[in-house]
PDB file of C-alpha atoms and ligand atoms in Angstrom:
ATOM      1  CA  MET A   1     -48.093  40.247  65.202  1.00 96.00           C
ATOM      2  CA  LYS A   2     -50.742  42.909  65.705  1.00 98.00           C
ATOM      3  CA  VAL A   3     -50.473  46.435  64.319  1.00 98.00           C
ATOM      4  CA  LEU A   4     -52.367  49.565  65.335  1.00 98.00           C
ATOM      5  CA  VAL A   5     -52.624  52.365  62.760  1.00 98.00           C
ATOM      6  CA  PRO A   6     -54.069  55.754  63.787  1.00 98.00           C
ATOM      7  CA  VAL A   7     -55.664  57.552  60.818  1.00 98.00           C
ATOM      8  CA  LYS A   8     -56.758  61.178  60.865  1.00 98.00           C
ATOM      9  CA  ARG A   9     -59.486  62.814  58.783  1.00 98.00           C
ATOM     10  CA  VAL A  10     -58.066  66.022  57.318  1.00 97.00           C
ATOM     11  CA  ILE A  11     -58.815  68.468  54.496  1.00 97.00           C
ATOM     12  CA  ASP A  12     -57.975  66.708  51.226  1.00 97.00           C
ATOM     13  CA  TYR A  13     -54.471  67.645  50.095  1.00 95.00           C
ATOM     14  CA  ASN A  14     -55.800  68.858  46.710  1.00 95.00           C
ATOM     15  CA  VAL A  15     -58.134  71.421  48.258  1.00 95.00           C
ATOM     16  CA  LYS A  16     -57.090  75.064  48.279  1.00 91.00           C
ATOM     17  CA  VAL A  17     -57.453  75.899  51.958  1.00 92.00           C
ATOM     18  CA  ARG A  18     -59.304  79.113  52.785  1.00 92.00           C
ATOM     19  CA  VAL A  19     -58.758  81.053  55.983  1.00 94.00           C
ATOM     20  CA  LYS A  20     -61.906  82.259  57.757  1.00 94.00           C
ATOM     21  CA  SER A  21     -62.392  86.004  57.628  1.00 93.00           C
ATOM     22  CA  ASP A  22     -62.229  86.287  61.441  1.00 95.00           C
ATOM     23  CA  GLN A  23     -58.765  84.581  61.380  1.00 94.00           C
ATOM     24  CA  THR A  24     -59.821  81.924  63.893  1.00 92.00           C
ATOM     25  CA  GLY A  25     -59.027  78.991  61.612  1.00 91.00           C
ATOM     26  CA  VAL A  26     -59.675  77.524  58.182  1.00 93.00           C
ATOM     27  CA  ASP A  27     -63.038  77.072  56.518  1.00 93.00           C
ATOM     28  CA  LEU A  28     -64.229  73.465  56.763  1.00 90.00           C
ATOM     29  CA  ALA A  29     -67.741  74.025  55.354  1.00 89.00           C
ATOM     30  CA  ASN A  30     -68.390  71.929  52.219  1.00 92.00           C
ATOM     31  CA  VAL A  31     -64.718  71.054  51.914  1.00 95.00           C
ATOM     32  CA  LYS A  32     -63.590  67.614  50.716  1.00 97.00           C
ATOM     33  CA  MET A  33     -61.999  65.649  53.571  1.00 97.00           C
ATOM     34  CA  SER A  34     -59.758  62.579  53.197  1.00 97.00           C
ATOM     35  CA  MET A  35     -57.378  60.370  55.108  1.00 98.00           C
ATOM     36  CA  ASN A  36     -54.140  62.153  56.029  1.00 98.00           C
ATOM     37  CA  PRO A  37     -51.707  61.101  53.226  1.00 98.00           C
ATOM     38  CA  PHE A  38     -49.001  59.900  55.651  1.00 98.00           C
ATOM     39  CA  ASP A  39     -51.627  57.710  57.344  1.00 98.00           C
ATOM     40  CA  GLU A  40     -52.482  56.108  53.980  1.00 98.00           C
ATOM     41  CA  ILE A  41     -48.798  55.202  53.787  1.00 98.00           C
ATOM     42  CA  ALA A  42     -49.023  53.761  57.327  1.00 98.00           C
ATOM     43  CA  VAL A  43     -52.072  51.623  56.426  1.00 98.00           C
ATOM     44  CA  GLU A  44     -50.364  50.462  53.213  1.00 98.00           C
ATOM     45  CA  GLU A  45     -47.250  49.414  55.169  1.00 98.00           C
ATOM     46  CA  ALA A  46     -49.349  47.454  57.662  1.00 98.00           C
ATOM     47  CA  VAL A  47     -51.239  45.738  54.810  1.00 98.00           C
ATOM     48  CA  ARG A  48     -47.954  44.824  53.085  1.00 98.00           C
ATOM     49  CA  LEU A  49     -46.675  43.316  56.362  1.00 98.00           C
ATOM     50  CA  LYS A  50     -49.890  41.314  56.559  1.00 98.00           C
ATOM     51  CA  GLU A  51     -49.491  40.135  52.968  1.00 98.00           C
ATOM     52  CA  LYS A  52     -45.947  38.996  53.827  1.00 96.00           C
ATOM     53  CA  GLY A  53     -47.362  36.918  56.689  1.00 96.00           C
ATOM     54  CA  VAL A  54     -45.585  38.989  59.371  1.00 96.00           C
ATOM     55  CA  VAL A  55     -48.799  40.560  60.688  1.00 97.00           C
ATOM     56  CA  GLU A  56     -52.072  38.804  61.554  1.00 98.00           C
ATOM     57  CA  GLU A  57     -54.305  41.704  62.503  1.00 98.00           C
ATOM     58  CA  ILE A  58     -54.490  45.403  61.642  1.00 98.00           C
ATOM     59  CA  VAL A  59     -56.612  47.662  63.855  1.00 98.00           C
ATOM     60  CA  VAL A  60     -57.214  51.241  62.669  1.00 98.00           C
ATOM     61  CA  VAL A  61     -58.297  54.052  64.956  1.00 98.00           C
ATOM     62  CA  SER A  62     -59.537  57.556  64.267  1.00 98.00           C
ATOM     63  CA  ILE A  63     -60.241  60.285  66.796  1.00 98.00           C
ATOM     64  CA  GLY A  64     -62.707  62.775  65.410  1.00 98.00           C
ATOM     65  CA  PRO A  65     -66.325  63.447  64.456  1.00 97.00           C
ATOM     66  CA  GLN A  66     -68.834  60.848  63.251  1.00 98.00           C
ATOM     67  CA  GLN A  67     -67.599  61.370  59.658  1.00 97.00           C
ATOM     68  CA  ALA A  68     -64.176  60.016  60.652  1.00 98.00           C
ATOM     69  CA  GLN A  69     -65.926  56.672  60.230  1.00 98.00           C
ATOM     70  CA  GLU A  70     -65.542  57.177  56.454  1.00 98.00           C
ATOM     71  CA  THR A  71     -61.790  57.487  56.949  1.00 98.00           C
ATOM     72  CA  LEU A  72     -61.831  54.223  58.895  1.00 98.00           C
ATOM     73  CA  ARG A  73     -63.865  52.573  56.083  1.00 98.00           C
ATOM     74  CA  THR A  74     -61.222  53.659  53.580  1.00 98.00           C
ATOM     75  CA  ALA A  75     -58.527  52.013  55.728  1.00 98.00           C
ATOM     76  CA  LEU A  76     -60.676  48.873  56.053  1.00 98.00           C
ATOM     77  CA  ALA A  77     -61.108  48.802  52.260  1.00 98.00           C
ATOM     78  CA  MET A  78     -57.318  49.004  51.856  1.00 98.00           C
ATOM     79  CA  GLY A  79     -56.982  45.852  53.993  1.00 98.00           C
ATOM     80  CA  ALA A  80     -57.248  46.706  57.705  1.00 98.00           C
ATOM     81  CA  ASP A  81     -59.345  44.249  59.752  1.00 98.00           C
ATOM     82  CA  ARG A  82     -61.311  46.395  62.175  1.00 98.00           C
ATOM     83  CA  GLY A  83     -61.737  49.951  63.321  1.00 98.00           C
ATOM     84  CA  ILE A  84     -62.169  52.030  66.467  1.00 98.00           C
ATOM     85  CA  LEU A  85     -63.835  55.433  66.242  1.00 98.00           C
ATOM     86  CA  VAL A  86     -63.129  57.650  69.240  1.00 98.00           C
ATOM     87  CA  LYS A  87     -65.893  60.137  68.695  1.00 98.00           C
ATOM     88  CA  THR A  88     -65.516  63.813  69.542  1.00 98.00           C
ATOM     89  CA  ASP A  89     -66.487  67.066  67.849  1.00 96.00           C
ATOM     90  CA  GLU A  90     -63.664  68.961  69.552  1.00 93.00           C
ATOM     91  CA  THR A  91     -60.249  69.613  68.054  1.00 93.00           C
ATOM     92  CA  VAL A  92     -57.981  67.149  69.827  1.00 97.00           C
ATOM     93  CA  GLU A  93     -54.396  68.315  70.332  1.00 97.00           C
ATOM     94  CA  PRO A  94     -51.509  65.870  69.706  1.00 97.00           C
ATOM     95  CA  LEU A  95     -50.827  65.251  73.428  1.00 97.00           C
ATOM     96  CA  ASN A  96     -54.461  64.273  73.982  1.00 98.00           C
ATOM     97  CA  VAL A  97     -54.447  62.112  70.835  1.00 98.00           C
ATOM     98  CA  ALA A  98     -51.327  60.398  72.218  1.00 98.00           C
ATOM     99  CA  LYS A  99     -53.029  59.867  75.608  1.00 98.00           C
ATOM    100  CA  ILE A 100     -56.095  58.310  73.952  1.00 98.00           C
ATOM    101  CA  LEU A 101     -53.829  56.100  71.807  1.00 98.00           C
ATOM    102  CA  LYS A 102     -51.979  55.026  74.959  1.00 98.00           C
ATOM    103  CA  GLY A 103     -55.329  53.861  76.380  1.00 98.00           C
ATOM    104  CA  ILE A 104     -56.088  51.919  73.201  1.00 98.00           C
ATOM    105  CA  VAL A 105     -52.626  50.342  73.216  1.00 98.00           C
ATOM    106  CA  GLY A 106     -53.342  49.224  76.802  1.00 98.00           C
ATOM    107  CA  GLU A 107     -56.487  47.418  75.636  1.00 98.00           C
ATOM    108  CA  GLU A 108     -55.272  46.094  72.306  1.00 98.00           C
ATOM    109  CA  ASN A 109     -51.623  45.237  73.086  1.00 98.00           C
ATOM    110  CA  PRO A 110     -50.263  45.790  69.554  1.00 98.00           C
ATOM    111  CA  ASP A 111     -46.646  44.909  68.736  1.00 98.00           C
ATOM    112  CA  LEU A 112     -46.310  47.901  66.476  1.00 98.00           C
ATOM    113  CA  VAL A 113     -48.045  51.273  66.131  1.00 98.00           C
ATOM    114  CA  ILE A 114     -47.518  52.844  62.706  1.00 98.00           C
ATOM    115  CA  LEU A 115     -48.505  56.529  62.524  1.00 98.00           C
ATOM    116  CA  GLY A 116     -48.040  59.182  59.888  1.00 98.00           C
ATOM    117  CA  LYS A 117     -45.058  61.444  60.536  1.00 98.00           C
ATOM    118  CA  GLN A 118     -47.446  64.395  60.588  1.00 98.00           C
ATOM    119  CA  ALA A 119     -51.002  65.414  59.953  1.00 98.00           C
ATOM    120  CA  ILE A 120     -51.199  67.845  57.035  1.00 96.00           C
ATOM    121  CA  ASP A 121     -53.736  70.053  58.818  1.00 93.00           C
ATOM    122  CA  ASP A 122     -51.903  70.942  62.046  1.00 90.00           C
ATOM    123  CA  ASP A 123     -48.417  69.959  60.717  1.00 94.00           C
ATOM    124  CA  ALA A 124     -47.576  69.165  64.342  1.00 96.00           C
ATOM    125  CA  ASN A 125     -45.315  66.116  63.853  1.00 97.00           C
ATOM    126  CA  GLN A 126     -45.724  65.283  67.556  1.00 98.00           C
ATOM    127  CA  THR A 127     -48.186  62.460  68.150  1.00 98.00           C
ATOM    128  CA  GLY A 128     -45.906  59.482  67.409  1.00 98.00           C
ATOM    129  CA  GLN A 129     -43.079  60.874  69.497  1.00 98.00           C
ATOM    130  CA  MET A 130     -45.409  61.722  72.404  1.00 98.00           C
ATOM    131  CA  LEU A 131     -46.974  58.256  72.287  1.00 98.00           C
ATOM    132  CA  ALA A 132     -43.511  56.655  72.369  1.00 98.00           C
ATOM    133  CA  ALA A 133     -42.656  58.772  75.424  1.00 98.00           C
ATOM    134  CA  LEU A 134     -45.941  57.991  77.233  1.00 98.00           C
ATOM    135  CA  LEU A 135     -45.504  54.250  76.613  1.00 98.00           C
ATOM    136  CA  ASP A 136     -41.723  54.290  77.075  1.00 98.00           C
ATOM    137  CA  TRP A 137     -41.404  52.383  73.787  1.00 98.00           C
ATOM    138  CA  PRO A 138     -38.615  52.730  71.203  1.00 98.00           C
ATOM    139  CA  GLN A 139     -39.441  54.847  68.152  1.00 98.00           C
ATOM    140  CA  GLY A 140     -38.318  54.958  64.538  1.00 98.00           C
ATOM    141  CA  THR A 141     -39.612  58.193  63.019  1.00 97.00           C
ATOM    142  CA  PHE A 142     -39.645  59.312  59.340  1.00 97.00           C
ATOM    143  CA  ALA A 143     -39.307  55.712  58.128  1.00 98.00           C
ATOM    144  CA  SER A 144     -38.477  55.073  54.479  1.00 97.00           C
ATOM    145  CA  GLU A 145     -38.079  51.314  54.995  1.00 98.00           C
ATOM    146  CA  VAL A 146     -39.375  48.926  57.659  1.00 98.00           C
ATOM    147  CA  VAL A 147     -38.269  45.295  57.986  1.00 97.00           C
ATOM    148  CA  ILE A 148     -39.665  43.071  60.733  1.00 97.00           C
ATOM    149  CA  GLU A 149     -37.736  39.942  61.738  1.00 93.00           C
ATOM    150  CA  ASP A 150     -37.656  37.912  64.959  1.00 90.00           C
ATOM    151  CA  GLY A 151     -39.514  40.524  67.025  1.00 87.00           C
ATOM    152  CA  LYS A 152     -37.175  43.295  65.824  1.00 95.00           C
ATOM    153  CA  ALA A 153     -38.042  46.188  63.554  1.00 97.00           C
ATOM    154  CA  THR A 154     -35.252  47.520  61.377  1.00 98.00           C
ATOM    155  CA  VAL A 155     -36.225  51.043  60.393  1.00 98.00           C
ATOM    156  CA  THR A 156     -34.396  53.151  57.831  1.00 98.00           C
ATOM    157  CA  ARG A 157     -34.958  56.833  58.594  1.00 97.00           C
ATOM    158  CA  GLU A 158     -34.717  59.850  56.367  1.00 88.00           C
ATOM    159  CA  ILE A 159     -32.481  62.333  58.144  1.00 90.00           C
ATOM    160  CA  ASP A 160     -30.654  65.465  57.017  1.00 89.00           C
ATOM    161  CA  GLY A 161     -27.971  64.502  54.531  1.00 88.00           C
ATOM    162  CA  GLY A 162     -28.656  60.773  54.444  1.00 91.00           C
ATOM    163  CA  LEU A 163     -30.239  57.693  55.901  1.00 94.00           C
ATOM    164  CA  GLN A 164     -29.999  56.227  59.395  1.00 97.00           C
ATOM    165  CA  THR A 165     -30.827  52.596  60.181  1.00 98.00           C
ATOM    166  CA  LEU A 166     -32.145  51.680  63.621  1.00 97.00           C
ATOM    167  CA  ALA A 167     -32.937  48.296  65.166  1.00 97.00           C
ATOM    168  CA  LEU A 168     -35.952  48.524  67.502  1.00 98.00           C
ATOM    169  CA  GLN A 169     -37.161  45.864  69.876  1.00 97.00           C
ATOM    170  CA  THR A 170     -40.926  45.495  69.572  1.00 97.00           C
ATOM    171  CA  PRO A 171     -43.323  46.721  70.827  1.00 98.00           C
ATOM    172  CA  ALA A 172     -42.330  49.894  69.011  1.00 98.00           C
ATOM    173  CA  ILE A 173     -43.575  53.062  67.336  1.00 98.00           C
ATOM    174  CA  VAL A 174     -42.903  53.800  63.671  1.00 98.00           C
ATOM    175  CA  THR A 175     -43.856  56.989  61.829  1.00 98.00           C
ATOM    176  CA  THR A 176     -43.994  57.042  58.043  1.00 98.00           C
ATOM    177  CA  ASP A 177     -42.203  59.288  55.576  1.00 97.00           C
ATOM    178  CA  LEU A 178     -43.288  59.888  51.988  1.00 96.00           C
ATOM    179  CA  ARG A 179     -40.924  57.399  50.344  1.00 95.00           C
ATOM    180  CA  LEU A 180     -41.906  54.368  52.460  1.00 98.00           C
ATOM    181  CA  ASN A 181     -44.390  53.098  49.852  1.00 98.00           C
ATOM    182  CA  GLU A 182     -47.096  54.097  47.398  1.00 98.00           C
ATOM    183  CA  PRO A 183     -50.529  53.428  48.900  1.00 98.00           C
ATOM    184  CA  ARG A 184     -52.944  51.312  46.861  1.00 97.00           C
ATOM    185  CA  TYR A 185     -56.403  52.346  45.752  1.00 95.00           C
ATOM    186  CA  ALA A 186     -59.088  50.173  47.289  1.00 95.00           C
ATOM    187  CA  SER A 187     -60.824  47.954  44.718  1.00 96.00           C
ATOM    188  CA  LEU A 188     -64.618  47.982  44.450  1.00 97.00           C
ATOM    189  CA  PRO A 189     -65.012  44.455  45.911  1.00 97.00           C
ATOM    190  CA  ASN A 190     -62.807  45.477  48.852  1.00 97.00           C
ATOM    191  CA  ILE A 191     -64.862  48.646  49.391  1.00 97.00           C
ATOM    192  CA  MET A 192     -67.969  46.424  49.549  1.00 97.00           C
ATOM    193  CA  LYS A 193     -66.263  43.985  51.951  1.00 97.00           C
ATOM    194  CA  ALA A 194     -65.139  46.864  54.180  1.00 98.00           C
ATOM    195  CA  LYS A 195     -68.777  47.776  54.847  1.00 97.00           C
ATOM    196  CA  LYS A 196     -69.117  44.560  56.832  1.00 97.00           C
ATOM    197  CA  LYS A 197     -65.951  44.974  58.893  1.00 98.00           C
ATOM    198  CA  PRO A 198     -66.582  45.994  62.521  1.00 98.00           C
ATOM    199  CA  ILE A 199     -66.051  49.532  63.843  1.00 98.00           C
ATOM    200  CA  ASP A 200     -66.266  50.019  67.619  1.00 98.00           C
ATOM    201  CA  GLU A 201     -67.394  53.371  68.925  1.00 98.00           C
ATOM    202  CA  LYS A 202     -65.735  54.970  71.941  1.00 98.00           C
ATOM    203  CA  ALA A 203     -65.348  58.380  73.567  1.00 98.00           C
ATOM    204  CA  PRO A 204     -62.208  60.127  74.875  1.00 98.00           C
ATOM    205  CA  GLY A 205     -63.635  59.770  78.413  1.00 98.00           C
ATOM    206  CA  ASP A 206     -63.482  55.950  78.045  1.00 98.00           C
ATOM    207  CA  TYR A 207     -59.705  56.387  78.234  1.00 98.00           C
ATOM    208  CA  GLY A 208     -59.868  58.980  80.993  1.00 97.00           C
ATOM    209  CA  VAL A 209     -58.773  61.757  78.642  1.00 97.00           C
ATOM    210  CA  ASP A 210     -60.122  65.296  78.863  1.00 96.00           C
ATOM    211  CA  THR A 211     -59.835  66.812  75.376  1.00 95.00           C
ATOM    212  CA  ALA A 212     -60.077  70.453  76.473  1.00 93.00           C
ATOM    213  CA  ALA A 213     -57.528  72.515  74.532  1.00 91.00           C
ATOM    214  CA  ARG A 214     -54.354  73.597  76.312  1.00 92.00           C
ATOM    215  CA  LEU A 215     -53.211  75.758  73.441  1.00 92.00           C
ATOM    216  CA  SER A 216     -55.054  78.781  72.127  1.00 92.00           C
ATOM    217  CA  VAL A 217     -54.775  79.814  68.488  1.00 91.00           C
ATOM    218  CA  VAL A 218     -53.920  83.506  68.337  1.00 95.00           C
ATOM    219  CA  LYS A 219     -54.679  83.892  64.631  1.00 95.00           C
ATOM    220  CA  VAL A 220     -54.525  82.129  61.301  1.00 94.00           C
ATOM    221  CA  THR A 221     -53.588  84.109  58.187  1.00 94.00           C
ATOM    222  CA  GLU A 222     -53.160  83.413  54.459  1.00 89.00           C
ATOM    223  CA  PRO A 223     -49.557  83.173  53.210  1.00 86.00           C
ATOM    224  CA  PRO A 224     -48.432  86.312  51.331  1.00 87.00           C
ATOM    225  CA  GLU A 225     -49.533  86.355  47.658  1.00 87.00           C
ATOM    226  CA  ARG A 226     -46.811  85.314  45.243  1.00 87.00           C
ATOM    227  CA  GLU A 227     -45.626  88.206  43.116  1.00 86.00           C
ATOM    228  CA  ALA A 228     -45.933  87.891  39.349  1.00 88.00           C
ATOM    229  CA  GLY A 229     -42.831  86.686  37.470  1.00 87.00           C
ATOM    230  CA  GLU A 230     -41.019  88.631  34.787  1.00 87.00           C
ATOM    231  CA  ILE A 231     -39.748  87.428  31.403  1.00 92.00           C
ATOM    232  CA  VAL A 232     -36.275  88.768  30.622  1.00 92.00           C
ATOM    233  CA  GLU A 233     -34.651  89.144  27.166  1.00 93.00           C
ATOM    234  CA  ASP A 234     -31.532  87.044  27.609  1.00 95.00           C
ATOM    235  CA  VAL A 235     -29.239  85.293  30.071  1.00 95.00           C
ATOM    236  CA  SER A 236     -27.043  88.329  30.762  1.00 94.00           C
ATOM    237  CA  THR A 237     -30.112  90.403  31.757  1.00 93.00           C
ATOM    238  CA  LEU A 238     -31.195  87.526  33.983  1.00 92.00           C
ATOM    239  CA  VAL A 239     -27.786  87.363  35.668  1.00 92.00           C
ATOM    240  CA  SER A 240     -27.605  91.117  36.192  1.00 92.00           C
ATOM    241  CA  LYS A 241     -31.152  91.139  37.636  1.00 89.00           C
ATOM    242  CA  LEU A 242     -30.323  88.270  39.974  1.00 88.00           C
ATOM    243  CA  LYS A 243     -27.253  90.196  41.125  1.00 90.00           C
ATOM    244  CA  SER A 244     -28.999  93.529  41.537  1.00 88.00           C
ATOM    245  CA  GLU A 245     -32.074  92.061  43.247  1.00 83.00           C
ATOM    246  CA  GLY A 246     -30.124  90.055  45.755  1.00 72.00           C
ATOM    247  CA  ALA A 247     -30.711  86.456  44.661  1.00 63.00           C
ATOM    248  CA  LEU A 248     -27.025  85.822  43.773  1.00 61.00           C
TER     249      LEU A 248
HETATM  250  P1  AMP B   1     -49.528  65.190  64.222  1.00 68.73           P
HETATM  251  O1  AMP B   1     -48.643  64.947  65.403  1.00 68.73           O
HETATM  252  O2  AMP B   1     -50.820  65.907  64.561  1.00 68.73           O
HETATM  253  O3  AMP B   1     -48.789  65.859  63.073  1.00 68.73           O
HETATM  254  O4  AMP B   1     -50.022  63.745  63.689  1.00 68.73           O
HETATM  255  C1  AMP B   1     -49.120  62.672  63.465  1.00 68.73           C
HETATM  256  C2  AMP B   1     -49.879  61.374  63.274  1.00 68.73           C
HETATM  257  O5  AMP B   1     -50.630  61.060  64.462  1.00 68.73           O
HETATM  258  C3  AMP B   1     -50.914  61.350  62.149  1.00 68.73           C
HETATM  259  O6  AMP B   1     -50.299  61.101  60.892  1.00 68.73           O
HETATM  260  C4  AMP B   1     -51.826  60.192  62.600  1.00 68.73           C
HETATM  261  O7  AMP B   1     -51.224  58.936  62.326  1.00 68.73           O
HETATM  262  C5  AMP B   1     -51.842  60.389  64.123  1.00 68.73           C
HETATM  263  N1  AMP B   1     -52.991  61.248  64.510  1.00 68.73           N
HETATM  264  C6  AMP B   1     -52.973  62.567  64.840  1.00 68.73           C
HETATM  265  N2  AMP B   1     -54.220  63.014  65.130  1.00 68.73           N
HETATM  266  C7  AMP B   1     -55.051  61.949  64.988  1.00 68.73           C
HETATM  267  C8  AMP B   1     -56.464  61.747  65.138  1.00 68.73           C
HETATM  268  N3  AMP B   1     -57.283  62.742  65.499  1.00 68.73           N
HETATM  269  N4  AMP B   1     -56.958  60.498  64.907  1.00 68.73           N
HETATM  270  C9  AMP B   1     -56.143  59.490  64.535  1.00 68.73           C
HETATM  271  N5  AMP B   1     -54.814  59.617  64.383  1.00 68.73           N
HETATM  272  C10 AMP B   1     -54.265  60.818  64.596  1.00 68.73           C
END
């Protein structure tokens, strides 16, 4: 089985994001960037399937600037076999990412595409679903467990109020939720080995995709500041405050 894992380079989840003063977006200058956390979970799942002998090859792809190559190297150090960098300095919206991925699927013929459920920068939660629609493939989103047997993927999904289990015929799309696994840290020898793994370079035009934005961002603002808390004397004061200030 062959697995394709799209990995996005995003602002590191530990960084306090700052909005630009002209409200056009967030400040990316000198900010630490990392692999989208849900994509780390996707790579980890693919590597575990390979370790179980279910998967033979893991191809990782990133659509972004030259530096997205570092994100691919991280995935290769975790255990992926080769990478594809689709180079662009533009912001690529989920529909265009999905169209590029469709082109790559056409060339690579994977049995499974494992994506993150969402990228923590745009919080779109769209790409996996759009790719499934463009390919007309079954999808199991928000996966907390994936079992592959006899060409079928059994995906347990986290849904409101419980879990849902789906059986998907491959080829299929899976998107990862937080509880699917805990991604490994790449060991030093594996980081060294990853330097020798191949990364192909492509452009969106190679897949016939025009990355011009269809959406325009009206403005980006900081969330309201949290108000300071207050220490109360005892429980009865707390209860009366909660009642009088509307929280109960
Ligand atoms: P989104 O729909 O933007 O929230 O992203 C969902 C998932 O799609 C991510 O977790 C990635 O697996 C994949 N993805 C989105 N944008 C990119 C990108 N530029 N390069 C590679 N994968 C991406």
